[in-house]
N, C-alpha and C. Protein backbone atom coordinates (compact mmCIF):
# COMPACT_ATOMS: atom_id res chain seq x y z
N UNK A 1 -179.53 166.58 -90.03
CA UNK A 1 -178.27 166.08 -89.66
C UNK A 1 -178.27 164.58 -89.85
N UNK A 2 -177.22 164.17 -90.36
CA UNK A 2 -177.17 162.76 -90.67
C UNK A 2 -176.37 162.07 -89.57
N UNK A 3 -176.99 161.10 -89.03
CA UNK A 3 -176.32 160.33 -87.96
C UNK A 3 -175.73 159.08 -88.56
N UNK A 4 -174.52 159.12 -88.69
CA UNK A 4 -173.85 157.94 -89.23
C UNK A 4 -173.24 157.12 -88.08
N UNK A 5 -172.49 156.12 -88.40
CA UNK A 5 -171.95 155.19 -87.41
C UNK A 5 -170.91 155.86 -86.54
N UNK A 6 -170.20 156.85 -87.06
CA UNK A 6 -169.20 157.55 -86.29
C UNK A 6 -169.86 158.29 -85.16
N UNK A 7 -171.01 158.93 -85.42
CA UNK A 7 -171.73 159.68 -84.40
C UNK A 7 -172.18 158.74 -83.29
N UNK A 8 -172.72 157.60 -83.69
CA UNK A 8 -173.19 156.63 -82.68
C UNK A 8 -172.00 156.05 -81.86
N UNK A 9 -170.88 155.89 -82.49
CA UNK A 9 -169.71 155.41 -81.78
C UNK A 9 -169.24 156.47 -80.80
N UNK A 10 -169.29 157.76 -81.20
CA UNK A 10 -168.91 158.85 -80.32
C UNK A 10 -169.84 158.95 -79.14
N UNK A 11 -171.15 158.84 -79.39
CA UNK A 11 -172.15 158.90 -78.32
C UNK A 11 -171.93 157.71 -77.37
N UNK A 12 -171.67 156.54 -77.91
CA UNK A 12 -171.43 155.36 -77.07
C UNK A 12 -170.19 155.56 -76.19
N UNK A 13 -169.17 156.18 -76.79
CA UNK A 13 -167.94 156.43 -76.03
C UNK A 13 -168.21 157.40 -74.91
N UNK A 14 -168.95 158.47 -75.16
CA UNK A 14 -169.27 159.48 -74.15
C UNK A 14 -170.08 158.84 -73.04
N UNK A 15 -171.11 158.04 -73.42
CA UNK A 15 -171.92 157.35 -72.41
C UNK A 15 -171.06 156.38 -71.59
N UNK A 16 -170.18 155.71 -72.23
CA UNK A 16 -169.30 154.75 -71.53
C UNK A 16 -168.42 155.50 -70.52
N UNK A 17 -167.84 156.64 -70.95
CA UNK A 17 -166.99 157.41 -70.06
C UNK A 17 -167.80 158.00 -68.92
N UNK A 18 -169.07 158.47 -69.21
CA UNK A 18 -169.94 159.01 -68.16
C UNK A 18 -170.27 157.92 -67.15
N UNK A 19 -170.54 156.71 -67.66
CA UNK A 19 -170.84 155.58 -66.78
C UNK A 19 -169.62 155.25 -65.91
N UNK A 20 -168.46 155.31 -66.47
CA UNK A 20 -167.25 155.02 -65.71
C UNK A 20 -167.06 156.07 -64.64
N UNK A 21 -167.28 157.35 -64.95
CA UNK A 21 -167.14 158.43 -63.97
C UNK A 21 -168.23 158.29 -62.92
N UNK A 22 -169.47 157.95 -63.30
CA UNK A 22 -170.58 157.80 -62.37
C UNK A 22 -170.32 156.65 -61.38
N UNK A 23 -169.74 155.57 -61.85
CA UNK A 23 -169.46 154.42 -60.99
C UNK A 23 -168.14 154.60 -60.21
N UNK A 24 -167.48 155.73 -60.38
CA UNK A 24 -166.25 156.10 -59.68
C UNK A 24 -165.12 155.09 -59.93
N UNK A 25 -165.03 154.65 -61.14
CA UNK A 25 -163.96 153.71 -61.51
C UNK A 25 -162.59 154.40 -61.40
N UNK A 26 -162.42 155.66 -61.82
CA UNK A 26 -161.11 156.27 -61.67
C UNK A 26 -160.68 156.35 -60.19
N UNK A 27 -161.62 156.59 -59.29
CA UNK A 27 -161.30 156.64 -57.85
C UNK A 27 -160.89 155.26 -57.33
N UNK A 28 -161.65 154.25 -57.83
CA UNK A 28 -161.30 152.88 -57.42
C UNK A 28 -159.92 152.51 -57.97
N UNK A 29 -159.68 152.91 -59.20
CA UNK A 29 -158.37 152.63 -59.78
C UNK A 29 -157.28 153.37 -59.02
N UNK A 30 -157.55 154.62 -58.66
CA UNK A 30 -156.58 155.43 -57.90
C UNK A 30 -156.32 154.81 -56.53
N UNK A 31 -157.43 154.40 -55.86
CA UNK A 31 -157.24 153.79 -54.53
C UNK A 31 -156.51 152.45 -54.66
N UNK A 32 -156.84 151.69 -55.72
CA UNK A 32 -156.13 150.42 -55.92
C UNK A 32 -154.66 150.68 -56.20
N UNK A 33 -154.37 151.71 -57.00
CA UNK A 33 -152.97 152.04 -57.27
C UNK A 33 -152.28 152.55 -56.00
N UNK A 34 -153.05 153.37 -55.21
CA UNK A 34 -152.48 153.85 -53.94
C UNK A 34 -152.19 152.68 -53.00
N UNK A 35 -153.13 151.73 -52.92
CA UNK A 35 -152.91 150.55 -52.08
C UNK A 35 -151.70 149.75 -52.56
N UNK A 36 -151.62 149.61 -53.86
CA UNK A 36 -150.49 148.86 -54.43
C UNK A 36 -149.18 149.60 -54.14
N UNK A 37 -149.20 150.96 -54.30
CA UNK A 37 -148.00 151.75 -54.01
C UNK A 37 -147.64 151.63 -52.53
N UNK A 38 -148.66 151.67 -51.65
CA UNK A 38 -148.40 151.52 -50.21
C UNK A 38 -147.85 150.13 -49.90
N UNK A 39 -148.39 149.10 -50.54
CA UNK A 39 -147.90 147.73 -50.34
C UNK A 39 -146.45 147.63 -50.80
N UNK A 40 -146.15 148.23 -51.97
CA UNK A 40 -144.79 148.21 -52.49
C UNK A 40 -143.87 148.97 -51.54
N UNK A 41 -144.35 150.12 -51.01
CA UNK A 41 -143.56 150.91 -50.06
C UNK A 41 -143.30 150.10 -48.79
N UNK A 42 -144.34 149.39 -48.30
CA UNK A 42 -144.17 148.53 -47.11
C UNK A 42 -143.20 147.39 -47.40
N UNK A 43 -143.32 146.81 -48.58
CA UNK A 43 -142.40 145.73 -48.96
C UNK A 43 -140.97 146.24 -49.03
N UNK A 44 -140.80 147.46 -49.59
CA UNK A 44 -139.46 148.03 -49.65
C UNK A 44 -138.91 148.32 -48.24
N UNK A 45 -139.76 148.84 -47.37
CA UNK A 45 -139.34 149.10 -45.99
C UNK A 45 -138.97 147.78 -45.29
N UNK A 46 -139.80 146.75 -45.52
CA UNK A 46 -139.52 145.43 -44.94
C UNK A 46 -138.21 144.87 -45.50
N UNK A 47 -138.01 145.04 -46.80
CA UNK A 47 -136.78 144.56 -47.43
C UNK A 47 -135.58 145.32 -46.87
N UNK A 48 -135.73 146.63 -46.65
CA UNK A 48 -134.65 147.43 -46.09
C UNK A 48 -134.35 146.97 -44.66
N UNK A 49 -135.40 146.72 -43.88
CA UNK A 49 -135.22 146.25 -42.50
C UNK A 49 -134.53 144.88 -42.49
N UNK A 50 -134.98 144.00 -43.39
CA UNK A 50 -134.37 142.67 -43.48
C UNK A 50 -132.92 142.76 -43.92
N UNK A 51 -132.65 143.69 -44.84
CA UNK A 51 -131.28 143.86 -45.31
C UNK A 51 -130.39 144.34 -44.16
N UNK A 52 -130.87 145.33 -43.39
CA UNK A 52 -130.10 145.82 -42.25
C UNK A 52 -129.90 144.70 -41.22
N UNK A 53 -130.93 143.91 -41.00
CA UNK A 53 -130.82 142.78 -40.06
C UNK A 53 -129.80 141.76 -40.58
N UNK A 54 -129.85 141.50 -41.88
CA UNK A 54 -128.90 140.56 -42.46
C UNK A 54 -127.48 141.10 -42.35
N UNK A 55 -127.31 142.42 -42.57
CA UNK A 55 -125.98 143.01 -42.44
C UNK A 55 -125.47 142.93 -41.00
N UNK A 56 -126.37 143.16 -40.04
CA UNK A 56 -125.94 143.06 -38.64
C UNK A 56 -125.59 141.61 -38.29
N UNK A 57 -126.39 140.66 -38.80
CA UNK A 57 -126.08 139.25 -38.58
C UNK A 57 -124.74 138.87 -39.23
N UNK A 58 -124.52 139.39 -40.44
CA UNK A 58 -123.27 139.13 -41.13
C UNK A 58 -122.09 139.69 -40.33
N UNK A 59 -122.23 140.90 -39.82
CA UNK A 59 -121.17 141.51 -39.02
C UNK A 59 -120.94 140.68 -37.75
N UNK A 60 -122.03 140.24 -37.12
CA UNK A 60 -121.89 139.43 -35.90
C UNK A 60 -121.19 138.10 -36.21
N UNK A 61 -121.58 137.46 -37.30
CA UNK A 61 -120.95 136.19 -37.66
C UNK A 61 -119.49 136.37 -38.04
N UNK A 62 -119.20 137.48 -38.71
CA UNK A 62 -117.80 137.75 -39.04
C UNK A 62 -116.99 137.99 -37.76
N UNK A 63 -117.57 138.70 -36.79
CA UNK A 63 -116.90 138.92 -35.51
C UNK A 63 -116.69 137.59 -34.79
N UNK A 64 -117.73 136.75 -34.79
CA UNK A 64 -117.62 135.44 -34.14
C UNK A 64 -116.57 134.58 -34.86
N UNK A 65 -116.53 134.66 -36.18
CA UNK A 65 -115.53 133.90 -36.94
C UNK A 65 -114.13 134.36 -36.57
N UNK A 66 -113.94 135.68 -36.48
CA UNK A 66 -112.63 136.21 -36.10
C UNK A 66 -112.26 135.76 -34.69
N UNK A 67 -113.24 135.79 -33.78
CA UNK A 67 -112.98 135.32 -32.41
C UNK A 67 -112.62 133.84 -32.42
N UNK A 68 -113.35 133.06 -33.21
CA UNK A 68 -113.07 131.62 -33.29
C UNK A 68 -111.69 131.38 -33.88
N UNK A 69 -111.31 132.16 -34.90
CA UNK A 69 -109.98 132.02 -35.49
C UNK A 69 -108.91 132.38 -34.47
N UNK A 70 -109.15 133.46 -33.71
CA UNK A 70 -108.19 133.86 -32.69
C UNK A 70 -108.08 132.78 -31.61
N UNK A 71 -109.22 132.24 -31.21
CA UNK A 71 -109.21 131.18 -30.20
C UNK A 71 -108.50 129.94 -30.74
N UNK A 72 -108.76 129.60 -31.99
CA UNK A 72 -108.09 128.44 -32.59
C UNK A 72 -106.58 128.69 -32.66
N UNK A 73 -106.19 129.90 -33.00
CA UNK A 73 -104.76 130.22 -33.05
C UNK A 73 -104.13 130.12 -31.67
N UNK A 74 -104.85 130.59 -30.64
CA UNK A 74 -104.31 130.48 -29.28
C UNK A 74 -104.24 129.02 -28.85
N UNK A 75 -105.23 128.23 -29.23
CA UNK A 75 -105.21 126.79 -28.90
C UNK A 75 -104.02 126.13 -29.58
N UNK A 76 -103.80 126.47 -30.84
CA UNK A 76 -102.65 125.90 -31.57
C UNK A 76 -101.35 126.32 -30.90
N UNK A 77 -101.26 127.59 -30.50
CA UNK A 77 -100.04 128.08 -29.85
C UNK A 77 -99.81 127.36 -28.52
N UNK A 78 -100.89 127.18 -27.75
CA UNK A 78 -100.76 126.47 -26.47
C UNK A 78 -100.34 125.03 -26.72
N UNK A 79 -100.97 124.39 -27.71
CA UNK A 79 -100.62 123.00 -28.02
C UNK A 79 -99.16 122.91 -28.48
N UNK A 80 -98.72 123.88 -29.25
CA UNK A 80 -97.33 123.87 -29.72
C UNK A 80 -96.37 124.05 -28.54
N UNK A 81 -96.71 124.96 -27.61
CA UNK A 81 -95.85 125.15 -26.44
C UNK A 81 -95.83 123.88 -25.59
N UNK A 82 -96.98 123.24 -25.43
CA UNK A 82 -97.03 122.01 -24.65
C UNK A 82 -96.22 120.91 -25.33
N UNK A 83 -96.32 120.83 -26.66
CA UNK A 83 -95.55 119.82 -27.39
C UNK A 83 -94.06 120.08 -27.23
N UNK A 84 -93.65 121.35 -27.30
CA UNK A 84 -92.24 121.68 -27.12
C UNK A 84 -91.79 121.34 -25.71
N UNK A 85 -92.65 121.63 -24.73
CA UNK A 85 -92.30 121.31 -23.34
C UNK A 85 -92.19 119.80 -23.15
N UNK A 86 -93.12 119.06 -23.74
CA UNK A 86 -93.06 117.60 -23.64
C UNK A 86 -91.81 117.06 -24.33
N UNK A 87 -91.47 117.64 -25.48
CA UNK A 87 -90.27 117.20 -26.18
C UNK A 87 -89.02 117.50 -25.34
N UNK A 88 -88.97 118.68 -24.74
CA UNK A 88 -87.82 119.04 -23.91
C UNK A 88 -87.75 118.11 -22.69
N UNK A 89 -88.91 117.85 -22.10
CA UNK A 89 -88.94 116.95 -20.93
C UNK A 89 -88.50 115.54 -21.33
N UNK A 90 -88.97 115.07 -22.48
CA UNK A 90 -88.58 113.74 -22.95
C UNK A 90 -87.08 113.70 -23.22
N UNK A 91 -86.55 114.77 -23.81
CA UNK A 91 -85.12 114.84 -24.09
C UNK A 91 -84.33 114.81 -22.78
N UNK A 92 -84.80 115.59 -21.80
CA UNK A 92 -84.12 115.63 -20.51
C UNK A 92 -84.17 114.25 -19.83
N UNK A 93 -85.33 113.60 -19.86
CA UNK A 93 -85.46 112.28 -19.25
C UNK A 93 -84.57 111.27 -19.97
N UNK A 94 -84.49 111.38 -21.29
CA UNK A 94 -83.63 110.48 -22.05
C UNK A 94 -82.17 110.71 -21.68
N UNK A 95 -81.77 111.97 -21.58
CA UNK A 95 -80.39 112.27 -21.19
C UNK A 95 -80.10 111.75 -19.79
N UNK A 96 -81.06 111.93 -18.86
CA UNK A 96 -80.88 111.43 -17.50
C UNK A 96 -80.78 109.90 -17.52
N UNK A 97 -81.61 109.26 -18.31
CA UNK A 97 -81.59 107.80 -18.40
C UNK A 97 -80.24 107.32 -18.94
N UNK A 98 -79.77 108.00 -19.99
CA UNK A 98 -78.49 107.63 -20.59
C UNK A 98 -77.37 107.85 -19.56
N UNK A 99 -77.44 108.94 -18.81
CA UNK A 99 -76.42 109.23 -17.81
C UNK A 99 -76.45 108.16 -16.71
N UNK A 100 -77.65 107.79 -16.26
CA UNK A 100 -77.76 106.74 -15.24
C UNK A 100 -77.22 105.42 -15.76
N UNK A 101 -77.58 105.08 -16.98
CA UNK A 101 -77.11 103.81 -17.56
C UNK A 101 -75.59 103.85 -17.76
N UNK A 102 -75.07 104.98 -18.16
CA UNK A 102 -73.62 105.12 -18.33
C UNK A 102 -72.93 104.96 -16.98
N UNK A 103 -73.46 105.63 -15.94
CA UNK A 103 -72.87 105.52 -14.61
C UNK A 103 -72.95 104.09 -14.11
N UNK A 104 -74.08 103.44 -14.34
CA UNK A 104 -74.24 102.04 -13.92
C UNK A 104 -73.24 101.15 -14.67
N UNK A 105 -73.10 101.39 -15.96
CA UNK A 105 -72.15 100.61 -16.76
C UNK A 105 -70.72 100.84 -16.26
N UNK A 106 -70.37 102.11 -15.99
CA UNK A 106 -69.04 102.41 -15.48
C UNK A 106 -68.81 101.74 -14.13
N UNK A 107 -69.85 101.74 -13.29
CA UNK A 107 -69.75 101.10 -11.98
C UNK A 107 -69.54 99.59 -12.15
N UNK A 108 -70.28 98.98 -13.09
CA UNK A 108 -70.12 97.56 -13.35
C UNK A 108 -68.72 97.26 -13.88
N UNK A 109 -68.21 98.13 -14.73
CA UNK A 109 -66.86 97.96 -15.28
C UNK A 109 -65.83 98.04 -14.15
N UNK A 110 -65.98 99.04 -13.26
CA UNK A 110 -65.06 99.19 -12.14
C UNK A 110 -65.13 97.96 -11.24
N UNK A 111 -66.34 97.47 -11.00
CA UNK A 111 -66.50 96.28 -10.18
C UNK A 111 -65.84 95.07 -10.85
N UNK A 112 -66.02 94.94 -12.16
CA UNK A 112 -65.39 93.84 -12.89
C UNK A 112 -63.87 93.96 -12.83
N UNK A 113 -63.35 95.19 -12.94
CA UNK A 113 -61.91 95.40 -12.83
C UNK A 113 -61.41 94.99 -11.45
N UNK A 114 -62.16 95.43 -10.42
CA UNK A 114 -61.77 95.09 -9.04
C UNK A 114 -61.82 93.58 -8.84
N UNK A 115 -62.89 92.92 -9.37
CA UNK A 115 -62.98 91.47 -9.25
C UNK A 115 -61.82 90.79 -9.98
N UNK A 116 -61.47 91.30 -11.16
CA UNK A 116 -60.36 90.71 -11.92
C UNK A 116 -59.04 90.88 -11.17
N UNK A 117 -58.82 92.09 -10.61
CA UNK A 117 -57.59 92.34 -9.85
C UNK A 117 -57.54 91.42 -8.63
N UNK A 118 -58.67 91.29 -7.93
CA UNK A 118 -58.72 90.40 -6.76
C UNK A 118 -58.46 88.95 -7.17
N UNK A 119 -59.03 88.54 -8.31
CA UNK A 119 -58.82 87.16 -8.78
C UNK A 119 -57.36 86.94 -9.13
N UNK A 120 -56.74 87.93 -9.79
CA UNK A 120 -55.32 87.81 -10.13
C UNK A 120 -54.47 87.76 -8.86
N UNK A 121 -54.81 88.59 -7.87
CA UNK A 121 -54.07 88.60 -6.60
C UNK A 121 -54.23 87.26 -5.88
N UNK A 122 -55.49 86.76 -5.88
CA UNK A 122 -55.73 85.47 -5.22
C UNK A 122 -54.94 84.37 -5.91
N UNK A 123 -54.94 84.42 -7.25
CA UNK A 123 -54.18 83.41 -8.01
C UNK A 123 -52.69 83.56 -7.72
N UNK A 124 -52.22 84.81 -7.62
CA UNK A 124 -50.81 85.06 -7.33
C UNK A 124 -50.46 84.56 -5.94
N UNK A 125 -51.36 84.81 -4.98
CA UNK A 125 -51.14 84.35 -3.61
C UNK A 125 -51.11 82.83 -3.58
N UNK A 126 -52.09 82.21 -4.25
CA UNK A 126 -52.13 80.74 -4.30
C UNK A 126 -50.85 80.19 -4.93
N UNK A 127 -50.43 80.84 -6.02
CA UNK A 127 -49.21 80.42 -6.70
C UNK A 127 -47.98 80.59 -5.80
N UNK A 128 -47.94 81.71 -5.07
CA UNK A 128 -46.83 81.98 -4.17
C UNK A 128 -46.81 80.96 -3.03
N UNK A 129 -48.01 80.66 -2.52
CA UNK A 129 -48.09 79.67 -1.43
C UNK A 129 -47.64 78.32 -1.94
N UNK A 130 -48.11 77.98 -3.13
CA UNK A 130 -47.73 76.69 -3.72
C UNK A 130 -46.22 76.63 -3.96
N UNK A 131 -45.67 77.70 -4.47
CA UNK A 131 -44.23 77.76 -4.72
C UNK A 131 -43.47 77.68 -3.41
N UNK A 132 -43.96 78.41 -2.39
CA UNK A 132 -43.30 78.39 -1.08
C UNK A 132 -43.37 77.00 -0.49
N UNK A 133 -44.49 76.32 -0.64
CA UNK A 133 -44.61 74.94 -0.14
C UNK A 133 -43.60 74.04 -0.83
N UNK A 134 -43.52 74.19 -2.15
CA UNK A 134 -42.55 73.36 -2.90
C UNK A 134 -41.13 73.64 -2.46
N UNK A 135 -40.79 74.91 -2.29
CA UNK A 135 -39.43 75.28 -1.88
C UNK A 135 -39.17 74.76 -0.47
N UNK A 136 -40.14 74.98 0.41
CA UNK A 136 -39.96 74.53 1.79
C UNK A 136 -39.90 73.00 1.87
N UNK A 137 -40.73 72.36 1.07
CA UNK A 137 -40.75 70.89 1.09
C UNK A 137 -39.44 70.33 0.57
N UNK A 138 -38.87 70.97 -0.42
CA UNK A 138 -37.63 70.44 -0.98
C UNK A 138 -36.42 70.77 -0.10
N UNK A 139 -36.45 71.87 0.64
CA UNK A 139 -35.30 72.29 1.40
C UNK A 139 -35.38 71.91 2.88
N UNK A 140 -36.50 71.54 3.34
CA UNK A 140 -36.59 71.23 4.77
C UNK A 140 -36.58 69.73 4.97
N UNK A 141 -36.01 69.34 6.06
CA UNK A 141 -36.01 67.93 6.41
C UNK A 141 -36.98 67.73 7.56
N UNK A 142 -37.02 66.56 8.14
CA UNK A 142 -37.99 66.21 9.16
C UNK A 142 -37.74 67.00 10.44
N UNK A 143 -36.55 67.24 10.82
CA UNK A 143 -36.26 67.93 12.07
C UNK A 143 -36.68 69.39 11.98
N UNK A 144 -36.42 70.04 10.86
CA UNK A 144 -36.79 71.44 10.67
C UNK A 144 -38.31 71.56 10.64
N UNK A 145 -38.97 70.61 10.03
CA UNK A 145 -40.43 70.61 9.98
C UNK A 145 -41.00 70.52 11.37
N UNK A 146 -40.42 69.62 12.19
CA UNK A 146 -40.94 69.43 13.53
C UNK A 146 -40.73 70.69 14.33
N UNK A 147 -39.60 71.38 14.21
CA UNK A 147 -39.37 72.59 14.99
C UNK A 147 -40.30 73.71 14.52
N UNK A 148 -40.56 73.86 13.21
CA UNK A 148 -41.50 74.88 12.69
C UNK A 148 -42.91 74.59 13.17
N UNK A 149 -43.29 73.32 13.18
CA UNK A 149 -44.63 72.95 13.64
C UNK A 149 -44.79 73.27 15.11
N UNK A 150 -43.79 72.95 15.93
CA UNK A 150 -43.86 73.21 17.36
C UNK A 150 -43.93 74.72 17.62
N UNK A 151 -43.17 75.48 16.88
CA UNK A 151 -43.17 76.94 17.02
C UNK A 151 -44.55 77.50 16.67
N UNK A 152 -45.17 77.01 15.59
CA UNK A 152 -46.49 77.48 15.17
C UNK A 152 -47.53 77.13 16.22
N UNK A 153 -47.46 75.94 16.80
CA UNK A 153 -48.41 75.51 17.83
C UNK A 153 -48.25 76.41 19.04
N UNK A 154 -47.06 76.76 19.42
CA UNK A 154 -46.79 77.62 20.57
C UNK A 154 -47.39 79.02 20.31
N UNK A 155 -47.23 79.54 19.13
CA UNK A 155 -47.78 80.87 18.79
C UNK A 155 -49.31 80.84 18.86
N UNK A 156 -49.92 79.78 18.37
CA UNK A 156 -51.38 79.67 18.39
C UNK A 156 -51.86 79.62 19.83
N UNK A 157 -51.18 78.87 20.70
CA UNK A 157 -51.55 78.79 22.12
C UNK A 157 -51.43 80.15 22.78
N UNK A 158 -50.39 80.89 22.44
CA UNK A 158 -50.16 82.19 23.04
C UNK A 158 -51.25 83.18 22.61
N UNK A 159 -51.65 83.11 21.42
CA UNK A 159 -52.68 84.04 20.91
C UNK A 159 -54.06 83.69 21.42
N UNK A 160 -54.33 82.44 21.64
CA UNK A 160 -55.64 82.03 22.14
C UNK A 160 -55.80 82.37 23.61
N UNK A 161 -54.72 82.44 24.35
CA UNK A 161 -54.83 82.74 25.79
C UNK A 161 -54.83 84.18 26.02
């Protein structure tokens, strides 16, 4: 039998495979693959757990966001109601102020009218007295003056007693 290079290569291959089987390389490879598969399975489980946790956190944050939006809307509504109330109060105070000022102005006008009427009356009285003095002075003589004076003195004495 002729042993050529192919035969020696075949024998080397068989010895190599026998050595690999003897050293339990396929078992080590299997256990390494099993460990890797288990690690991948654990990583997937961890990723699934993290994903569920992230989804629950997302749901919680969305709920909190909705609550915050609702609270902000209620704050805006309260602020708007307060602003409307303040505006109504300011309007009412302005109207009251205008009414008070109008009444005060009307009162001042009435007082000015009364003062003017009194001044006109006083001027009329003064004018009438002056005219009466002129008429009496021109029409009365000394004897009539003396009798009027005596009569006035007598009336004053009577009233004082």
